[in-house]
PDB file of C-alpha atoms and ligand atoms in Angstrom:
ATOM      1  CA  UNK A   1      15.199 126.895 -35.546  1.00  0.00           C
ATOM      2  CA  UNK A   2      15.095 130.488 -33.602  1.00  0.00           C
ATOM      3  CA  UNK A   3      17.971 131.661 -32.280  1.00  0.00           C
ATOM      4  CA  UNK A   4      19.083 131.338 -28.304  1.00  0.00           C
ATOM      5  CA  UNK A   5      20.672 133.950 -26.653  1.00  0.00           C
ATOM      6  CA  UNK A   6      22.576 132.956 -23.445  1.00  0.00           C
ATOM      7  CA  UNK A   7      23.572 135.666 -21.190  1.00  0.00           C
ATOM      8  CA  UNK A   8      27.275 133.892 -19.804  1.00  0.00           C
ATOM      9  CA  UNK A   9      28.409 135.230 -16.311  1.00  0.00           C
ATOM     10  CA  UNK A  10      31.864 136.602 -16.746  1.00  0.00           C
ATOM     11  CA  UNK A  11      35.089 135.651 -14.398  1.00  0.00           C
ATOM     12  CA  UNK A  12      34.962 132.633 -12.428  1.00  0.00           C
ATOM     13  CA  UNK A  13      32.343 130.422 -14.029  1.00  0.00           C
ATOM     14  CA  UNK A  14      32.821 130.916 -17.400  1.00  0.00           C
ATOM     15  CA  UNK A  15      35.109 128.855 -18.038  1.00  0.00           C
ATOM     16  CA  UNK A  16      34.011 125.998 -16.680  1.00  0.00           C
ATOM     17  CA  UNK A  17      30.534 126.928 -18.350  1.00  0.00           C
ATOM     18  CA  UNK A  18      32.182 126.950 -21.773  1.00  0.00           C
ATOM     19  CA  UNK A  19      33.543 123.657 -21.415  1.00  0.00           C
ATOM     20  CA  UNK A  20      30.233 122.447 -20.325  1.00  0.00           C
ATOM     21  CA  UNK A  21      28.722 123.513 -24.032  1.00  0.00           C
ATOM     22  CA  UNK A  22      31.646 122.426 -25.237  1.00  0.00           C
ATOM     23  CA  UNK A  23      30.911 118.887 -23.713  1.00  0.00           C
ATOM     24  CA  UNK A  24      27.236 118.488 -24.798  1.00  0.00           C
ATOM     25  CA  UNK A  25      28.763 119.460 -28.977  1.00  0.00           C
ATOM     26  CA  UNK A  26      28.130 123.088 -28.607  1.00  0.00           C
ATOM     27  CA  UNK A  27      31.804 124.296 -30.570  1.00  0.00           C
ATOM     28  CA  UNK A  28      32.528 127.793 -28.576  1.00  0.00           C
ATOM     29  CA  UNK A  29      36.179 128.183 -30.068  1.00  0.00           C
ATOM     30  CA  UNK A  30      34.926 131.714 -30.540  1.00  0.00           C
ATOM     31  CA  UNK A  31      34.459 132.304 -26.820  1.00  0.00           C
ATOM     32  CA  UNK A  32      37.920 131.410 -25.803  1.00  0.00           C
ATOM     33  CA  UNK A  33      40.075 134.268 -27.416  1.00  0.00           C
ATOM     34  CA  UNK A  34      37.479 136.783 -27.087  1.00  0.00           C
ATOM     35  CA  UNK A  35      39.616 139.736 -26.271  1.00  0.00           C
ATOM     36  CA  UNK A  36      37.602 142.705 -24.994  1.00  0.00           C
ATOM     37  CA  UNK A  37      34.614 141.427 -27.616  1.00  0.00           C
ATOM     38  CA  UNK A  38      31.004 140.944 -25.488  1.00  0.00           C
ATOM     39  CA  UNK A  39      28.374 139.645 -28.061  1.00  0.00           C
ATOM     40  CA  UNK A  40      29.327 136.540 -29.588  1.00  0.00           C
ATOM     41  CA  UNK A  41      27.442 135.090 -32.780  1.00  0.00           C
ATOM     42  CA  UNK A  42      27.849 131.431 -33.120  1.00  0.00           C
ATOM     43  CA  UNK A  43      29.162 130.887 -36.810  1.00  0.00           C
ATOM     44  CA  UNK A  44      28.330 127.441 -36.431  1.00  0.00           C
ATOM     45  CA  UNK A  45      24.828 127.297 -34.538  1.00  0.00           C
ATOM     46  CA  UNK A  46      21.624 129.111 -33.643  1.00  0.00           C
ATOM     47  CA  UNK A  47      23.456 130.473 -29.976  1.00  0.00           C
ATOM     48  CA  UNK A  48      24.501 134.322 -29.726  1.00  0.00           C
ATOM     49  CA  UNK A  49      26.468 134.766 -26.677  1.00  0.00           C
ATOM     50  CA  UNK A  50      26.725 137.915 -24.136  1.00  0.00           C
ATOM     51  CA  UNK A  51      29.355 138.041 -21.693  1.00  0.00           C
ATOM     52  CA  UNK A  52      28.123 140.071 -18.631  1.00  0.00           C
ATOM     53  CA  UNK A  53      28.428 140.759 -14.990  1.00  0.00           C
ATOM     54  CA  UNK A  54      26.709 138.081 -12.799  1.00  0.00           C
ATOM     55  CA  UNK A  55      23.565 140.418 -11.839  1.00  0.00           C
ATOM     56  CA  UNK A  56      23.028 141.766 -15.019  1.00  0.00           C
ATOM     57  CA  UNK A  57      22.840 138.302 -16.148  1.00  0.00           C
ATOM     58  CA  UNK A  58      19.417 138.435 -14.474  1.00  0.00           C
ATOM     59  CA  UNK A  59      18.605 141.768 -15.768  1.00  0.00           C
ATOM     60  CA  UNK A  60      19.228 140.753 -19.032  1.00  0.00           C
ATOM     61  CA  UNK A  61      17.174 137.181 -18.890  1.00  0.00           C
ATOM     62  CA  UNK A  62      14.682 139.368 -17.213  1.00  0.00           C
ATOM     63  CA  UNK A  63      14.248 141.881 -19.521  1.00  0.00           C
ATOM     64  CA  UNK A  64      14.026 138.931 -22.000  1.00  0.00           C
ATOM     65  CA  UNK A  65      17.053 140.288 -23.903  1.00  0.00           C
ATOM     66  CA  UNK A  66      18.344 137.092 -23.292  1.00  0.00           C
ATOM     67  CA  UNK A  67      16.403 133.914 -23.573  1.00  0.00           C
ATOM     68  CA  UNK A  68      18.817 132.092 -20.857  1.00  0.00           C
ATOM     69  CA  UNK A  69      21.006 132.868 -18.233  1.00  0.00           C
ATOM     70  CA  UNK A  70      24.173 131.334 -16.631  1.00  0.00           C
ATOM     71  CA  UNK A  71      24.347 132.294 -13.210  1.00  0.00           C
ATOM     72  CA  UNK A  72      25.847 131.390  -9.881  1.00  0.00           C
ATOM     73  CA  UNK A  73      22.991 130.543  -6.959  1.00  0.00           C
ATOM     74  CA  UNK A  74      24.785 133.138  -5.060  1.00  0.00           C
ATOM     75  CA  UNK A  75      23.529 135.850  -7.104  1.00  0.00           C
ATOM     76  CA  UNK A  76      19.710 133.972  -7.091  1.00  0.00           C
ATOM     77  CA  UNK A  77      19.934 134.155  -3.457  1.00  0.00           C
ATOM     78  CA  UNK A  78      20.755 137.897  -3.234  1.00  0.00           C
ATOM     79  CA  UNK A  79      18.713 138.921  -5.755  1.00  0.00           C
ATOM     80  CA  UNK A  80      14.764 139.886  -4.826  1.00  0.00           C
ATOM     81  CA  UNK A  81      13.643 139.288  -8.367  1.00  0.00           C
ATOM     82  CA  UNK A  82      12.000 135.973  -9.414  1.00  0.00           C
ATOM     83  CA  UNK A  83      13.756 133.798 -11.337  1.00  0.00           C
ATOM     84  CA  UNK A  84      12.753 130.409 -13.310  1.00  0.00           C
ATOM     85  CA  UNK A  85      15.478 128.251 -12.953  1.00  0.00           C
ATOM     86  CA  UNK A  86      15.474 125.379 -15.276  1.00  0.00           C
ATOM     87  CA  UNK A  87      18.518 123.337 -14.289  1.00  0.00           C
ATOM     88  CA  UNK A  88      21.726 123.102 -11.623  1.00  0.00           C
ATOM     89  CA  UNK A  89      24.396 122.828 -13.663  1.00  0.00           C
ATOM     90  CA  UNK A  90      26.538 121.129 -10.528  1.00  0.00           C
ATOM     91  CA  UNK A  91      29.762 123.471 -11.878  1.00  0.00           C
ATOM     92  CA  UNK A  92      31.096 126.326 -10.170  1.00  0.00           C
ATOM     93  CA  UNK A  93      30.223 124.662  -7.027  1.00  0.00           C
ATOM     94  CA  UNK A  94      31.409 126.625  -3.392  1.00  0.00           C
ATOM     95  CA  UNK A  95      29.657 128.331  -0.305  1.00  0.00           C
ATOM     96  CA  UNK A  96      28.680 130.813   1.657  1.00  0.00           C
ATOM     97  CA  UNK A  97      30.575 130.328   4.614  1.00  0.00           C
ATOM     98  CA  UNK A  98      30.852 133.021   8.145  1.00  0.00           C
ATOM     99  CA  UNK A  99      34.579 133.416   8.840  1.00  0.00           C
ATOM    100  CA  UNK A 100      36.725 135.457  10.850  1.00  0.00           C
ATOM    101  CA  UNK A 101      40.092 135.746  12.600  1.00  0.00           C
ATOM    102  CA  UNK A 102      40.434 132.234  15.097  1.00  0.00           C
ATOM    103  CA  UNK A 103      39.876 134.712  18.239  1.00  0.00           C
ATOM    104  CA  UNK A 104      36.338 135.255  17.028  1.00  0.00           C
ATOM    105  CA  UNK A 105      33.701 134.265  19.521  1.00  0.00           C
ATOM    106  CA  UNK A 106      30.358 132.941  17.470  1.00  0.00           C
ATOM    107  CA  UNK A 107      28.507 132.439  20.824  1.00  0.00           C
ATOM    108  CA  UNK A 108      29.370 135.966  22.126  1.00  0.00           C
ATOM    109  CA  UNK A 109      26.095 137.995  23.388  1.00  0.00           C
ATOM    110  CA  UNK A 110      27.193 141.231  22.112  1.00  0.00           C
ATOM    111  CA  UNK A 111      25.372 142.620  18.591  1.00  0.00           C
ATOM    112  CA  UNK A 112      28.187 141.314  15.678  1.00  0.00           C
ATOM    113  CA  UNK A 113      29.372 143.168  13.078  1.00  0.00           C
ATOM    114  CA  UNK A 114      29.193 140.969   9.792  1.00  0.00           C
ATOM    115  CA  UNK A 115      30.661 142.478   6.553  1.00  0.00           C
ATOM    116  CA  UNK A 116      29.575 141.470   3.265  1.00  0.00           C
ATOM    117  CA  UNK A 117      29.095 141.032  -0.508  1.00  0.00           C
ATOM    118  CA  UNK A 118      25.537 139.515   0.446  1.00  0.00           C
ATOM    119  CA  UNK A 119      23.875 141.316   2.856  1.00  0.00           C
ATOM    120  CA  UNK A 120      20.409 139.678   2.071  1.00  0.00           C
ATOM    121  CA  UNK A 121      21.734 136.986   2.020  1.00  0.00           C
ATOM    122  CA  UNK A 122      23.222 137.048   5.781  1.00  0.00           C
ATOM    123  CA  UNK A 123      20.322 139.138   6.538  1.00  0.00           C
ATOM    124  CA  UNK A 124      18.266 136.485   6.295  1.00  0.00           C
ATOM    125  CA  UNK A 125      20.649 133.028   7.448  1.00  0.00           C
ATOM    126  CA  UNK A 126      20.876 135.373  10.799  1.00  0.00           C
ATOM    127  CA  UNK A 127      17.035 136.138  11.370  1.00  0.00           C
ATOM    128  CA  UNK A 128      16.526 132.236  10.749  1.00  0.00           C
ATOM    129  CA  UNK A 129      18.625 131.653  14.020  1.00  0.00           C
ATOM    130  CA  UNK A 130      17.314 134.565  15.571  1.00  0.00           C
ATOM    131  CA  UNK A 131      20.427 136.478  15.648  1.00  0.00           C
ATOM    132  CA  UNK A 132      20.280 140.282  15.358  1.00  0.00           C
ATOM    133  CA  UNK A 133      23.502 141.388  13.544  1.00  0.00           C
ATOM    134  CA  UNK A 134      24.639 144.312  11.848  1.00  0.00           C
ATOM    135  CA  UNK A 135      25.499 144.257   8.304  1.00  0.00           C
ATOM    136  CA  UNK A 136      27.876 146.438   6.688  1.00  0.00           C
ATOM    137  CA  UNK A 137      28.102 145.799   2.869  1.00  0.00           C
ATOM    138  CA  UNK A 138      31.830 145.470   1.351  1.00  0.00           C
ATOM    139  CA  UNK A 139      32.292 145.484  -2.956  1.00  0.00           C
ATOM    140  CA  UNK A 140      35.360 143.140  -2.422  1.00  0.00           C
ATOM    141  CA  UNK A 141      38.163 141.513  -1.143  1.00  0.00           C
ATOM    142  CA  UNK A 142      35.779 141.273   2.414  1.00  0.00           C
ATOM    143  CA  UNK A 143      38.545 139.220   4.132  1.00  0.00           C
ATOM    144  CA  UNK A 144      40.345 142.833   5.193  1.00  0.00           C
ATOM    145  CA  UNK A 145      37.017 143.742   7.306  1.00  0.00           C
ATOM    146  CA  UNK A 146      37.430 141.337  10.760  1.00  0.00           C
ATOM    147  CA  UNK A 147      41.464 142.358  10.122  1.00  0.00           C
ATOM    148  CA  UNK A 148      41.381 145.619  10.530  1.00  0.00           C
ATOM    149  CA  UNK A 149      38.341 146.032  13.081  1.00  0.00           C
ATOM    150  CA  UNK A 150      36.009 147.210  10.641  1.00  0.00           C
ATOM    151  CA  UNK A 151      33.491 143.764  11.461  1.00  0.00           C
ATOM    152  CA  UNK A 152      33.476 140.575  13.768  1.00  0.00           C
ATOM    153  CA  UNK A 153      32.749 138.362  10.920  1.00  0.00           C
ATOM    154  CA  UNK A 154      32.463 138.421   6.836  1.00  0.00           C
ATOM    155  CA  UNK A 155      29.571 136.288   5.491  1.00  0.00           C
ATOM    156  CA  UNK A 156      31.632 135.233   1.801  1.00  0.00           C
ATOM    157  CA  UNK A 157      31.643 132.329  -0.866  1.00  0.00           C
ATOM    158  CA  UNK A 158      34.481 130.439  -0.070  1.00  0.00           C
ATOM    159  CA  UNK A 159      35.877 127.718  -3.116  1.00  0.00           C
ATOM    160  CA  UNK A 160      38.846 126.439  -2.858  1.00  0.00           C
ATOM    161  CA  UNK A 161      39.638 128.675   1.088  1.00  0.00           C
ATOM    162  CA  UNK A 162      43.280 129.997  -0.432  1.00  0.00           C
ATOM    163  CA  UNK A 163      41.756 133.325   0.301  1.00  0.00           C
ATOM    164  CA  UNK A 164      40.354 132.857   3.702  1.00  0.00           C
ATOM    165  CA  UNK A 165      43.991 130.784   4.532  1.00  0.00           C
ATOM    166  CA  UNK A 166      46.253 133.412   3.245  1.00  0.00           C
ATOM    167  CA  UNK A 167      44.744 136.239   5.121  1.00  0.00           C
ATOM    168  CA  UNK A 168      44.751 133.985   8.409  1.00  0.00           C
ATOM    169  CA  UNK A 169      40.733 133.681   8.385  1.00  0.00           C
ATOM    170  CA  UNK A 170      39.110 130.762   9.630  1.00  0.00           C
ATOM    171  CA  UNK A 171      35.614 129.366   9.160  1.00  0.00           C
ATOM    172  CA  UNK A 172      32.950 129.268  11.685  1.00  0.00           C
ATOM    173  CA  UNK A 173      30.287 128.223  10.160  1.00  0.00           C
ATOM    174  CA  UNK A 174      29.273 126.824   6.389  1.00  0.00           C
ATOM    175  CA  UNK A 175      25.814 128.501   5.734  1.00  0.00           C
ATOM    176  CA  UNK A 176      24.564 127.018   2.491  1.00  0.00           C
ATOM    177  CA  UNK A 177      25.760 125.435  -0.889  1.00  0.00           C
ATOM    178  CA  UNK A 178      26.268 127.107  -4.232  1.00  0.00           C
ATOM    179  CA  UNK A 179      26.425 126.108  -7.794  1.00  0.00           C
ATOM    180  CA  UNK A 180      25.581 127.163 -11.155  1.00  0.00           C
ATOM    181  CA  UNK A 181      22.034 127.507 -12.577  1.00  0.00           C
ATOM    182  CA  UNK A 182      20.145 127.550 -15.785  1.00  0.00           C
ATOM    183  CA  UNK A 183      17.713 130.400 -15.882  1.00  0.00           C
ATOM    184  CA  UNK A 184      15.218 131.066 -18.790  1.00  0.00           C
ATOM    185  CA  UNK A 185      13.155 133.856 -19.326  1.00  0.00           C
ATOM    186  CA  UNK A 186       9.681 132.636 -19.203  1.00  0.00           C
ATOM    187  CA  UNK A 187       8.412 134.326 -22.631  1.00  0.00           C
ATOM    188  CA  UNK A 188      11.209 132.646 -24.303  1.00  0.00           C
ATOM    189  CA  UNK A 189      10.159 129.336 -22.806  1.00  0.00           C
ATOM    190  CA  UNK A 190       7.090 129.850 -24.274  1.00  0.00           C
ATOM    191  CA  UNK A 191       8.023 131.115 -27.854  1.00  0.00           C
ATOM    192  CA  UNK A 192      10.919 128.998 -28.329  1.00  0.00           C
ATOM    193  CA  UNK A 193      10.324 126.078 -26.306  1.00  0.00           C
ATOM    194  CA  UNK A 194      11.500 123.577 -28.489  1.00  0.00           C
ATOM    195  CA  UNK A 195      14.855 125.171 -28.790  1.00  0.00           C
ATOM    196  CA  UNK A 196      14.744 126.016 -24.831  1.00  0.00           C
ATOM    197  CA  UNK A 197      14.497 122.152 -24.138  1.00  0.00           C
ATOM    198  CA  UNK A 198      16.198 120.556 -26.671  1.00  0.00           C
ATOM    199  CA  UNK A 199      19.274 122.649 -24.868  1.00  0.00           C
ATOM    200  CA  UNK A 200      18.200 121.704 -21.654  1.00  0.00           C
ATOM    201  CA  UNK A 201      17.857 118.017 -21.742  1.00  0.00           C
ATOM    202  CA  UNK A 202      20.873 117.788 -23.980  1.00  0.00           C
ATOM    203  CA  UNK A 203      22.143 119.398 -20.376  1.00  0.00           C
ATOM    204  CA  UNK A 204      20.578 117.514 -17.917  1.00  0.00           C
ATOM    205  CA  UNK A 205      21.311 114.142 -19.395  1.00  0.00           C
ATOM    206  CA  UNK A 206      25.171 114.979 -20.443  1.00  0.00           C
ATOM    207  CA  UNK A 207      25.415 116.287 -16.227  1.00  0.00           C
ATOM    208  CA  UNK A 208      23.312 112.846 -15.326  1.00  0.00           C
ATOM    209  CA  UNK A 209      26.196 110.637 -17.108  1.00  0.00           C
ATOM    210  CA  UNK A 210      28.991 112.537 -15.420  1.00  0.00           C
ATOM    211  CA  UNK A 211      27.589 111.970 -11.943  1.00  0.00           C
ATOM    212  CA  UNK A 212      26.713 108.614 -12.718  1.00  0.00           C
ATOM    213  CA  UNK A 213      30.208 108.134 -13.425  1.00  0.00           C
ATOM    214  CA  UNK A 214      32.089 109.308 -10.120  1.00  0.00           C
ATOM    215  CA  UNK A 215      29.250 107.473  -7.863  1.00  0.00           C
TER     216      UNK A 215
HETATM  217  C1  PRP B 301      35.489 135.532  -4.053  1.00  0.00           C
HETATM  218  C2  PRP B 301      35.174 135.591  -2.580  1.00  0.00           C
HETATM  219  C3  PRP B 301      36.510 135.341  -1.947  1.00  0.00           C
HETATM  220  C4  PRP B 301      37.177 134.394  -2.930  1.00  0.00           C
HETATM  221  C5  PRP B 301      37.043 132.968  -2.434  1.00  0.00           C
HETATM  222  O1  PRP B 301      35.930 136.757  -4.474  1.00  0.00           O
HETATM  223  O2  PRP B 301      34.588 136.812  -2.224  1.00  0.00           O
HETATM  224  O3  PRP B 301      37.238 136.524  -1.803  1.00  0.00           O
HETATM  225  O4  PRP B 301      36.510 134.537  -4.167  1.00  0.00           O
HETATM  226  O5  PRP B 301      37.663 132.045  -3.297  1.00  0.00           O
HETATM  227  P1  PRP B 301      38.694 130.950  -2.752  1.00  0.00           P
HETATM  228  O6  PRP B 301      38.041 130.232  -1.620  1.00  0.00           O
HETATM  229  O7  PRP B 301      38.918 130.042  -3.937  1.00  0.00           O
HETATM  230  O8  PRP B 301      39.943 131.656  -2.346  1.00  0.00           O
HETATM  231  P2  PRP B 301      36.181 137.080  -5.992  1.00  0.00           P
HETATM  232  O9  PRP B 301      37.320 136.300  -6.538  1.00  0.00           O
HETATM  233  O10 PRP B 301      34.899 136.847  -6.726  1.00  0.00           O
HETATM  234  O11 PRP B 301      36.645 138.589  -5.998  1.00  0.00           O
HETATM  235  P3  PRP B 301      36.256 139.872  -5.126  1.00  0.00           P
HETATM  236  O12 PRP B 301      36.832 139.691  -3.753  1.00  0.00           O
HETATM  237  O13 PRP B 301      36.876 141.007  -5.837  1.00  0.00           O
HETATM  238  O14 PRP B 301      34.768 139.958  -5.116  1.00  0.00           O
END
């Protein structure tokens, strides 16, 4: 067998991604006290981990350092690049969502201000409604922008809304889904395509059961 390597999104999904290997018999004992450690070789299986930032998840996939990648739809969206995505992993599941202070008017005529991790990705949710905004793009913690003037509006991902609640934000509007995805490098696919999807039906049938079994 030829070894995988899975590029693993770091911070909020990977948790919940580890327990999903976990799940389908994939022991990752090594990936829960990892420390500061970044490449992880399975000593039990042909799977060498990388723990990266989201986006450079799809660098890395793309680049075909990695065979697979682990990655919220979030970053798909944003990203220009091309992607083949193989499989929704229905984890790490929350939105992109427009939210503001409750005074904010979403009808009002005048150009909005909408600050944002994801400018493409408002750029383009406005333009389909015909709505000329301006963006200005925020690194983090967006929810100060319609607080302290700086924007009407934040387009954000919203999970559980603790954030958007504690800082007094409300939504407006919820724009669009997001979950975790499967992404393979399309080389890879073809080189090691038995080891590819033997990993991905393993996947796809262990996420089948579990939604068969809360409908
Ligand atoms: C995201 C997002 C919100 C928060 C939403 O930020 O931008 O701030 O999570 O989650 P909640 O609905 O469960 O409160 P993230 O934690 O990725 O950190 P960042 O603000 O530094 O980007």
């Amino acid at each position: 067998m030829a070894k995988l390597k899975i590029a693993l999104t770091k911070g909020r999904i990977e948790q919940s991604t580890i327990q999903l290997f976990e799940e389908i018999g994939i022991n990752c004992d090594f990936l829960r006290n990892k420390k500061r450690k970044l490449v992880f070789e399975s000593p039990y299986d042909d799977y060498e981990f990388i723990l990266v930032k989201a986006v450079d998840v799809l660098t890395y996939v793309q680049q075909g350092v990695a065979d697979i990648g682990i990655v919220g739809s979030d970053v798909l969206y944003e990203d220009e690049r091309e992607q083949y995505e193989m499989l929704d992993l229905q984890i790490g599941k929350c939105k992109f969502c427009i939210a503001s202070t409750p005074d904010y008017d979403p009808f009002d005529y005048r150009r909005k201000i909408v600050a944002t991790k994801y400018p493409r990705t408002a750029a383009h949710y406005f333009q389909a409604k015909g709505e000329d905004i301006e963006i200005i793009k925020i690194e983090g913690s967006v929810e100060i922008a319609p607080l302290l003037g700086l924007a009407d509006a934040i387009v954000d991902i919203v999970e559980t809304g603790d954030t958007l609640r504690e800082n007094g934000l409300v939504i407006f509007e919820e724009m669009l889904p997001i979950s975790t995805r499967l992404i393979v490098n399309p080389a890879s696919l073809k080189r090691k395509k038995r080891e590819v999807c033997q990993l991905v039906d393993k996947l796809a049938a262990h996420i089948q059961t579990k939604e068969e079994a809360v409908t």
